[in-house]
Structures are given as structure tokens and as C-alpha cells.
CSV table of C-alpha atoms in Angstrom, one decimal:
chain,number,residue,atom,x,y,z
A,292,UNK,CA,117.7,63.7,86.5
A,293,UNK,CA,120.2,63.5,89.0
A,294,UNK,CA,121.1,59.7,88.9
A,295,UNK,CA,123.5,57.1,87.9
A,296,UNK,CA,121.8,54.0,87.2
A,297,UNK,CA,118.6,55.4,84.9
A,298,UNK,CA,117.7,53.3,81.9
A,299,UNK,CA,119.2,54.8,78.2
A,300,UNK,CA,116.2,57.5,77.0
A,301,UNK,CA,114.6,55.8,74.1
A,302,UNK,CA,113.7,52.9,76.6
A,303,UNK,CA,112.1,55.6,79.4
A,304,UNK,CA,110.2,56.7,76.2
A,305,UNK,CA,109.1,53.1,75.0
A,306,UNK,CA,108.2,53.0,78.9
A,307,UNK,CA,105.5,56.4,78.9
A,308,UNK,CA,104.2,54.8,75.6
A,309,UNK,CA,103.5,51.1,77.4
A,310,UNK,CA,101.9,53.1,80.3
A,311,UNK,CA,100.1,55.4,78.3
A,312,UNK,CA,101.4,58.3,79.9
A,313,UNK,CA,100.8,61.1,77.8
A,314,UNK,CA,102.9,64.2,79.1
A,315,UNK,CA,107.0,64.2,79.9
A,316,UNK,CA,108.9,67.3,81.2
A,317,UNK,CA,112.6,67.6,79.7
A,318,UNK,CA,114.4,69.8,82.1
A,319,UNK,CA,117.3,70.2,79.3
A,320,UNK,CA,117.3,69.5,76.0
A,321,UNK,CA,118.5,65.8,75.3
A,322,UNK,CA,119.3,64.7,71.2
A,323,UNK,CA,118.4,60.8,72.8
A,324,UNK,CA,115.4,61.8,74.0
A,325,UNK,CA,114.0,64.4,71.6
A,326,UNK,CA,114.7,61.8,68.7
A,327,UNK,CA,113.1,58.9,71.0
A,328,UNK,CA,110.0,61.1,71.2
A,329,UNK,CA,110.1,61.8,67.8
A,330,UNK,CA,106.7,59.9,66.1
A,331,UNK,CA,105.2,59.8,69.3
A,332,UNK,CA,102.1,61.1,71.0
A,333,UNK,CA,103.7,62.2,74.1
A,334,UNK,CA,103.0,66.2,74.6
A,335,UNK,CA,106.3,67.9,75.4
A,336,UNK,CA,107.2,70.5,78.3
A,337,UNK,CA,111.1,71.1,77.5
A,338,UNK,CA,113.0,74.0,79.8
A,339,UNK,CA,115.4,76.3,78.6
A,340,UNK,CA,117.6,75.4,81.5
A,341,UNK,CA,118.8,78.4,84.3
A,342,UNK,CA,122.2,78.4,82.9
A,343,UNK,CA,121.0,79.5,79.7
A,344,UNK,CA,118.9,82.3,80.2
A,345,UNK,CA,121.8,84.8,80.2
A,346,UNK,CA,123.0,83.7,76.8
A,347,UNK,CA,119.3,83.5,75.2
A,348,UNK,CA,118.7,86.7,76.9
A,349,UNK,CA,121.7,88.4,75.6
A,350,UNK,CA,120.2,88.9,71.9
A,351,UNK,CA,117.3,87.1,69.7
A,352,UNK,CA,119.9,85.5,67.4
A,353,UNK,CA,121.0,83.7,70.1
A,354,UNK,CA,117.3,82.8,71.2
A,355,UNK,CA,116.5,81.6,67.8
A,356,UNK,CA,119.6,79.3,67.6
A,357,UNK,CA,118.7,77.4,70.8
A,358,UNK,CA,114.8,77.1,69.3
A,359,UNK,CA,116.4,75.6,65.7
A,360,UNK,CA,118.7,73.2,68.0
A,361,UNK,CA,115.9,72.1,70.4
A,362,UNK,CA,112.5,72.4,68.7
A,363,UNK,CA,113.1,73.0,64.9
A,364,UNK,CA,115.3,70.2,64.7
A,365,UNK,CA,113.0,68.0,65.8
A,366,UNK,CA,109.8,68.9,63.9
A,367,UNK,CA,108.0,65.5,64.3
A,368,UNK,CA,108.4,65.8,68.5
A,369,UNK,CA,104.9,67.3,69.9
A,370,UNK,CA,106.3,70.5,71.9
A,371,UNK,CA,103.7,71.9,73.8
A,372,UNK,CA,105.6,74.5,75.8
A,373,UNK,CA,108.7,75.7,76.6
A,374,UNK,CA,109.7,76.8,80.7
A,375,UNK,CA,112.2,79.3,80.3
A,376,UNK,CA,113.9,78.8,83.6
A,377,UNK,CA,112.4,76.4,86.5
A,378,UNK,CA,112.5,77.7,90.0
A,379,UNK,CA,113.9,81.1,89.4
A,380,UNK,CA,114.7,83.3,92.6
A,381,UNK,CA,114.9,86.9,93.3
A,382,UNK,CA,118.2,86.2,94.5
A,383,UNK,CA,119.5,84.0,91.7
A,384,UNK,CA,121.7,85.5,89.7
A,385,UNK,CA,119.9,84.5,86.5
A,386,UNK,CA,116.7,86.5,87.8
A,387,UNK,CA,117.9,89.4,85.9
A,388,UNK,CA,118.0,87.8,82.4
A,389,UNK,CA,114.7,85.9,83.3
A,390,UNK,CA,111.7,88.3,81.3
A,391,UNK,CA,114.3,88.9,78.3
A,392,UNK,CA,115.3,85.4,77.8
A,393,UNK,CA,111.4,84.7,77.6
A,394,UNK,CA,110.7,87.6,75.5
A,395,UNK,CA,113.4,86.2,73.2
A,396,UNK,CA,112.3,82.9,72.7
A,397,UNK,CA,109.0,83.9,72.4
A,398,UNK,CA,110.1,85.6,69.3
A,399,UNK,CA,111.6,82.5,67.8
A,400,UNK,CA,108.6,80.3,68.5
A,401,UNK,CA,106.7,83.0,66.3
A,402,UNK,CA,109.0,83.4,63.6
A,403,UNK,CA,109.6,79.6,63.5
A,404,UNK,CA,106.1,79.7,62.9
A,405,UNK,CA,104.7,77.5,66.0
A,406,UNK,CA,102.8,80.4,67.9
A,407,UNK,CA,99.6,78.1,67.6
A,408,UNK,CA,101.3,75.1,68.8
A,409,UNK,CA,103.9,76.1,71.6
A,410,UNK,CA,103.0,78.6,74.5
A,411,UNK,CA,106.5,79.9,76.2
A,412,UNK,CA,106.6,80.3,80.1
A,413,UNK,CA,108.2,79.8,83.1
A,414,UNK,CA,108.0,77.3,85.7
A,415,UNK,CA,107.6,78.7,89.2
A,416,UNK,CA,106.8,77.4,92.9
A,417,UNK,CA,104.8,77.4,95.6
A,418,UNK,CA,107.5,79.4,97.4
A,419,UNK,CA,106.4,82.4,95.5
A,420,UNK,CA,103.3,82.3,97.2
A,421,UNK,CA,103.2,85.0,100.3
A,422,UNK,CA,99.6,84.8,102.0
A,423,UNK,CA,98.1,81.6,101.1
A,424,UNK,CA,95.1,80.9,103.5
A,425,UNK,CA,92.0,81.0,102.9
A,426,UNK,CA,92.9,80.5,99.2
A,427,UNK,CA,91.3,84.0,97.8
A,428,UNK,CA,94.1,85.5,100.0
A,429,UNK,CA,96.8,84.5,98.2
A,430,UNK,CA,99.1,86.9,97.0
A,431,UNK,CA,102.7,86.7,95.6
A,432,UNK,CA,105.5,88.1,98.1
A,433,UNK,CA,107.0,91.7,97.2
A,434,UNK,CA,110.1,90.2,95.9
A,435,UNK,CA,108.6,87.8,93.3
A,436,UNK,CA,105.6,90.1,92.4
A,437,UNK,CA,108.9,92.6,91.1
A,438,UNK,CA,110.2,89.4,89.4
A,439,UNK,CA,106.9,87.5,88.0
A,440,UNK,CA,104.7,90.5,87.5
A,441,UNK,CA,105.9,91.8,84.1
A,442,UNK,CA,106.5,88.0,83.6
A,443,UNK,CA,102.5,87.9,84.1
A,444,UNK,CA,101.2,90.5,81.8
A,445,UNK,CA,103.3,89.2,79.1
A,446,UNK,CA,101.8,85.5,79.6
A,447,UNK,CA,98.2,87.2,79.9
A,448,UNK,CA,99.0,89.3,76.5
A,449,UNK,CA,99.8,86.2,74.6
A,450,UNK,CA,97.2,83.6,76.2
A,451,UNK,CA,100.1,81.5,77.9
A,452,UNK,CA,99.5,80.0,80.9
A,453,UNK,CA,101.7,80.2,84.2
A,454,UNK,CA,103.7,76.6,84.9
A,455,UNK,CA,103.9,76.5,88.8
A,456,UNK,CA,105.4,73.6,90.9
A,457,UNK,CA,102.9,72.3,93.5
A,458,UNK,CA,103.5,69.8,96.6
A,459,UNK,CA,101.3,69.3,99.2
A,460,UNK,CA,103.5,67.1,100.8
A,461,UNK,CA,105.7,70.2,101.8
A,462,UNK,CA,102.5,72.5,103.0
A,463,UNK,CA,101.6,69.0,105.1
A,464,UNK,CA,105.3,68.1,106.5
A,465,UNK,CA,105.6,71.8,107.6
A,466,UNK,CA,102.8,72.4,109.4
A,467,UNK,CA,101.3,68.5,109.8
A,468,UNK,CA,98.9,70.2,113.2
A,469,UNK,CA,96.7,72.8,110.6
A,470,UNK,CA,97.4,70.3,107.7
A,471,UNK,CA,95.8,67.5,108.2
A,472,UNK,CA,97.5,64.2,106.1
A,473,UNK,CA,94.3,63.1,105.1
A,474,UNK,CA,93.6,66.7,103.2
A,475,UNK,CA,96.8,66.6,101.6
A,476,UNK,CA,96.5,63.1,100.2
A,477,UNK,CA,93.0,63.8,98.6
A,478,UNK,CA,91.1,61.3,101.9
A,479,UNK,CA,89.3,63.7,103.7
A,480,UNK,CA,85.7,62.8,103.6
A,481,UNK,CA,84.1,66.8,104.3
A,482,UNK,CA,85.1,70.3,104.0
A,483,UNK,CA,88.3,71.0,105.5
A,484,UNK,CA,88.8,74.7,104.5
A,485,UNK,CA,85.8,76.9,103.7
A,486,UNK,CA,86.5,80.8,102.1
A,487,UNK,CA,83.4,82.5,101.8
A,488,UNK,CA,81.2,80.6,99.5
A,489,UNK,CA,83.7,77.9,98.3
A,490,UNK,CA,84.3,74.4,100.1
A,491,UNK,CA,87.5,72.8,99.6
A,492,UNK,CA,87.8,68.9,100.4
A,493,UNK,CA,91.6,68.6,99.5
A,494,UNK,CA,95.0,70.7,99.6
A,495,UNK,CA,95.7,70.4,95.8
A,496,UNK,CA,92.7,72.2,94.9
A,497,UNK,CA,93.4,75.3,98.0
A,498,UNK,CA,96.8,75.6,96.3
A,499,UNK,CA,95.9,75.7,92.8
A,500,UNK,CA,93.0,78.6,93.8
A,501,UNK,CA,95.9,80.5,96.0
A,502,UNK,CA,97.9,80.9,93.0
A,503,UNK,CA,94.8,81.8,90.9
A,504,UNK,CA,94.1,84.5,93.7
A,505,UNK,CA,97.7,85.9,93.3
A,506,UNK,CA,97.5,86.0,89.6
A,507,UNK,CA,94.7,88.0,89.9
A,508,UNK,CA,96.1,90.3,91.9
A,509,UNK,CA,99.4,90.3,90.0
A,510,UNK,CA,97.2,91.8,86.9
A,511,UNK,CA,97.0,88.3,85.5
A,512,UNK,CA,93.4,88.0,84.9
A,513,UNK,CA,92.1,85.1,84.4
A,514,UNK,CA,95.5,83.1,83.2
A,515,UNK,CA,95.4,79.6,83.1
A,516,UNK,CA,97.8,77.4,85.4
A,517,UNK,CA,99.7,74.5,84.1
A,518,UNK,CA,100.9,72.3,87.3
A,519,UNK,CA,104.1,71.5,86.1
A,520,UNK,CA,105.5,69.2,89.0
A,521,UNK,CA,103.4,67.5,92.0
A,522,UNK,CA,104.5,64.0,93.6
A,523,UNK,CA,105.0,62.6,97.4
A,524,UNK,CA,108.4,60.9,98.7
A,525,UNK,CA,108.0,57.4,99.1
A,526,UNK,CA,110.8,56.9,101.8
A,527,UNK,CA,112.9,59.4,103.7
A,528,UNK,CA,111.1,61.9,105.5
A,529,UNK,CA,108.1,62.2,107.6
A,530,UNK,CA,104.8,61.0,106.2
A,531,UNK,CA,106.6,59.1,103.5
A,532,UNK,CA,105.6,55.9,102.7
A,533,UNK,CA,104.6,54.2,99.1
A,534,UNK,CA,101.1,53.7,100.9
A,535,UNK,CA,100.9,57.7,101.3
A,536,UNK,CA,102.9,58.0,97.8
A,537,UNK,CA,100.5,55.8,95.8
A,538,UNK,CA,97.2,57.3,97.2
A,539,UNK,CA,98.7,60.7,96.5
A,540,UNK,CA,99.4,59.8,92.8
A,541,UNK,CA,96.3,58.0,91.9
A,542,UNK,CA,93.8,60.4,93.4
A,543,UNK,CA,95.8,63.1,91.7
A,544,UNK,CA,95.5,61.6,88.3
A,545,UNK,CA,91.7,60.4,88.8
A,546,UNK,CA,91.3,63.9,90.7
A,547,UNK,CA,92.6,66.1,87.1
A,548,UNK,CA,91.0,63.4,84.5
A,549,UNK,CA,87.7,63.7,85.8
A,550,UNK,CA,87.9,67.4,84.8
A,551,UNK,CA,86.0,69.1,87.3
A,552,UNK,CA,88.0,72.0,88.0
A,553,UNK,CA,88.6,73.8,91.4
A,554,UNK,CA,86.0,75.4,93.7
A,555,UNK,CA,87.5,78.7,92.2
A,556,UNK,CA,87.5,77.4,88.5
A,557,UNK,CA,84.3,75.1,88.2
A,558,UNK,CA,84.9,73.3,84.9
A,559,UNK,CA,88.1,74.3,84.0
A,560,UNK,CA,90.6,71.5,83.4
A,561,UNK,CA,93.4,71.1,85.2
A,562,UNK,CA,97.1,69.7,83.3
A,563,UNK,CA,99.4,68.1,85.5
A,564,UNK,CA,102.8,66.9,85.4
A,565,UNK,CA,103.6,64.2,88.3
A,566,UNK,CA,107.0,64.4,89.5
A,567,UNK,CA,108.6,62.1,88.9
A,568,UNK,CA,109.3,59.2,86.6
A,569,UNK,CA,112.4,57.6,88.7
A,570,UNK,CA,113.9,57.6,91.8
A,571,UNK,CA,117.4,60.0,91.9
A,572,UNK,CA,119.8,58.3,93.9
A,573,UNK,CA,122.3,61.4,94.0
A,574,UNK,CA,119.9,63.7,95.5
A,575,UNK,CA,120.1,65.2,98.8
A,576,UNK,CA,118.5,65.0,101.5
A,577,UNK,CA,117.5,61.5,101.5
A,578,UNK,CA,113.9,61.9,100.8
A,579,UNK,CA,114.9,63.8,97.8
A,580,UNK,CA,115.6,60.2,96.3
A,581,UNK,CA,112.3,58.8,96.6
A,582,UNK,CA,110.0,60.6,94.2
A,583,UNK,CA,109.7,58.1,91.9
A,584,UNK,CA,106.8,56.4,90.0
A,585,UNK,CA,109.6,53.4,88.9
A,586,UNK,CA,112.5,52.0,90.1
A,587,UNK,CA,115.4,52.9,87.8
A,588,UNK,CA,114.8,49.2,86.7
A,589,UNK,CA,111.7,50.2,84.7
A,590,UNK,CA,109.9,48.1,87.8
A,591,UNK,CA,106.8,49.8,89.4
A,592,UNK,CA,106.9,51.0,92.7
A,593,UNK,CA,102.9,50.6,93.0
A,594,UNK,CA,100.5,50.5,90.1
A,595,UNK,CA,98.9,53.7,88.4
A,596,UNK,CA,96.7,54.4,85.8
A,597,UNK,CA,96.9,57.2,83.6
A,598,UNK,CA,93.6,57.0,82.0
């Protein structure tokens, strides 16, 4: 996280374990926190950060190493996947090295023997996301279809499911006249979008079935999707506030825990990752400092439950 004043990692850990929060996100591989989690219940997402994937994409020793380091190492940690690579664009210059370096450590998760318990992806955004409206529109654009499709198959072959970043904060703040607050924030009391036989009530859902859509058209099938960020600024930009923060957060919890699906996927559960634990006071632009669910004095900003 991009802050100077966060508290040491064993105590954010003692902090998801008083809270009962059940899933953390490790953007880079941290000895403090990895042996903090060790013993724990907490399910682990842990990235293989963009400024490796040319070196674990370069050769399957090299893969393996960072797997012993970061996972075997830490055999009583529950990993539960691995994002090779978060936000990856066409025009970054670790695009090319993206598929190999998941190929790679794919192949160390098997041989380490942790197939069954680990699935290897790739965390992706909204961004990627070309038509998006009605929701069985959606599509991926040309340039990340060439970078995610292979990517795709290869998470279809092996029953991995795609990890995409989702805020309807953004889709609200950039068009707030065809994005009503109130759909974005889970309040709308009817039917805000409908797409042929399917009725959706709230933006989170819409997004989630988009990128279902462009899976499907992207050869995916019928891959699962792991939301691997959502949140809502709490000061800093428009429509922030912790009033709009706070109803975003708990009907987004009580929204994936009563396990109902999407209008698309009826019944399918729905994994979330809420973004995120503390406020970043060296981020830019200043609503990029307000994401958090605690001050980085372990204070709540407004009370949550995770049950």
C-alpha cells in the first residue's frame, strides 16, 4: 500500500481476525505478513507483482523459485490464488511476458503439488471492457481481446477463474446523468436496466454479467469471475462521502453473502475482495487516499459486518 503511517503487518492481521474478515489481497509478497497469516484462516490472493513477470517469464526455474520463496515457504498460509500481474495493459511493457509468466507459475503450483488448492490468474479491470451496455453486450476491446484471450482459454482449460477489478463508483462519477447514484450504491428500489429477459436493480450486478458476456465471447465459456477489488472513496471526489462509502460497502458485503448470484448467473456465488483495508496517504489524486475501511490507526471509519 502506498502509505507512511500503516500499522506493522502482524497487527493488520490480528485486525482481519478481530473483524472476522475472511479474505486479504497481498499485492507483493511480504515475509511479515505471510508469517503473520501463517495459522490463520484468512484465504490468501497474493500477486506476482508487474515487475516480475519478465523474470518468471523468462524460464520455469525461475517461476518455481519465486513459488518456493512465496508460497512453499510458507506452507501453513491458506493461498487461494495467485494474480500474476494486476492491471496489465496492452501498452505496458510487461504485456508481452504476461501469458508466459502465468504459464510458468502455473507449472510450479503443480509440481509443488497445490493444483487442488491454488488456481493461478490474473487480475484485470473494468477498463478492458469495450461495449458494456446492456450487459449481454459486453465485449472486450480489440487490444485486450489480443492480450486476455489466450490468457482466457488457458483459465477455462484449467477451471481458474478470471480476477477482474470492479468500481461502480467510476462507471457513476463518469457518466452520473445515465448512472444514477442510487444504482450504483445498491438503493434503487426497481429495475433500472432491463436486457431482454433479465432485470437488473443495481450496477455491481450489470458489471459483473458485462464481463461474463465478454468472456463468453472471448471463448471463455462459462469461467467463473473472482471480483478481486470494489470500494467507494470516502472523501475527495464527487459523490464521495463515508455516508455513500458505507452504504456501498455494507450492501456489497450483505449483497455477495446472501449468495444469490447475478440475473445472468442465478445461484452462482459471487467472491469479493473490498478495496481496501486503509486509507493511502501518498496516493494521487486526492480521492485516491480515501478508500479505506480503517484509519491507519486501526479506528473504523463506519461499522461493517463481514458475516
Amino acid at each position: 500500500m502506498m502509505a507512511d503511517n500503516l500499522p506493522p503487518k502482524p497487527e493488520v492481521i490480528a485486525l482481519f481476525q478481530q473483524k472476522n474478515i475472511q479474505r486479504m489481497r497481498l499485492y507483493s509478497p511480504s515475509t511479515d505478513a505471510l508469517q503473520a497469516l501463517g495459522g490463520t484462516h484468512i484465504k490468501l490472493l497474493l500477486d506476482v507483482p508487474k515487475e516480475d513477470l519478465e523474470h518468471v517469464a523468462a524460464s520455469e526455474g525461475n517461476a518455481a523459485q519465486w513459488v518456493q520463496d512465496n508460497v512453499r515457504k510458507y506452507s501453513n498460509v491458506n493461498f487461494q490464488y495467485i494474480a500474476v500481474g494486476n492491471n496489465v495493459k496492452p501498452s505496458d511493457s510487461s504485456a508481452q511476458f504476461l501469458f508466459p509468466a502465468i504459464q510458468n507459475i502455473h507449472k510450479a503450483i503443480v509440481e509443488a503439488g497445490l493444483r487442488n488448492q491454488i488456481k493461478v490468474s490474473t487480475a484485470t479491470f473494468f477498463g478492458a471492457i469495450d461495449a458494456s451496455y446492456p450487459p449481454s453486450a459486453g465485449t472486450f476491446r480489440s487490444e485486450y481481446q489480443q492480450l486476455l484471450g489466450p490468457v482466457i482459454n488457458f483459465l477455462r482449460d484449467h477451471q481458474a477463474p478470471l480476477l477482474i477489478n470492479l468500481y461502480p463508483y467510476f462507471a457513476h462519477v463518469g457518466n452520473p446523468g445515465h448512472v444514477p447514484l442510487d444504482y450504483a450504491l445498491f438503493t434503487s428500489r426497481s429495475t433500472v436496466v432491463t436486457d431482454g429477459s433479465l432485470e437488473y436493480q443495481n450496477l455491481f450486478d450489470a458489471m459483473v454479467d458485462t464481463v461474463y458476456s465478454a468472456v463468453e465471447k472471448a471463448g471463455g465459456g462459462v469461467l467463473d469471475i473472482v471480483v478481486s477489488e470494489s470500494g467507494w472513496p470516502s472523501n475527495g471526489g464527487d459523490a464521495t462521502s463515508v455516508e455513500n462509502a458505507m452504504t456501498y460497502l455494507r450492501n456489497l458485503v450483505q449483497h455477495v453473502n446472501q449468495g444469490q448470484g447475478t440475473p445472468k448467473r442465478p445461484g452462482k456465488r459471487i467472491e469479493a475482495y473490498l478495496f481496501a483495508m486503509f486509507d493511502e496517504n501518498d496516493k494521487d489524486p486526492e480521492y485516491e487516499k480515501h478508500w479505506g475501511l480503517f484509519f491507519p490507526n486501526k479506528q473504523e471509519k463506519y461499522s461493517i459486518s463481514f458475516k
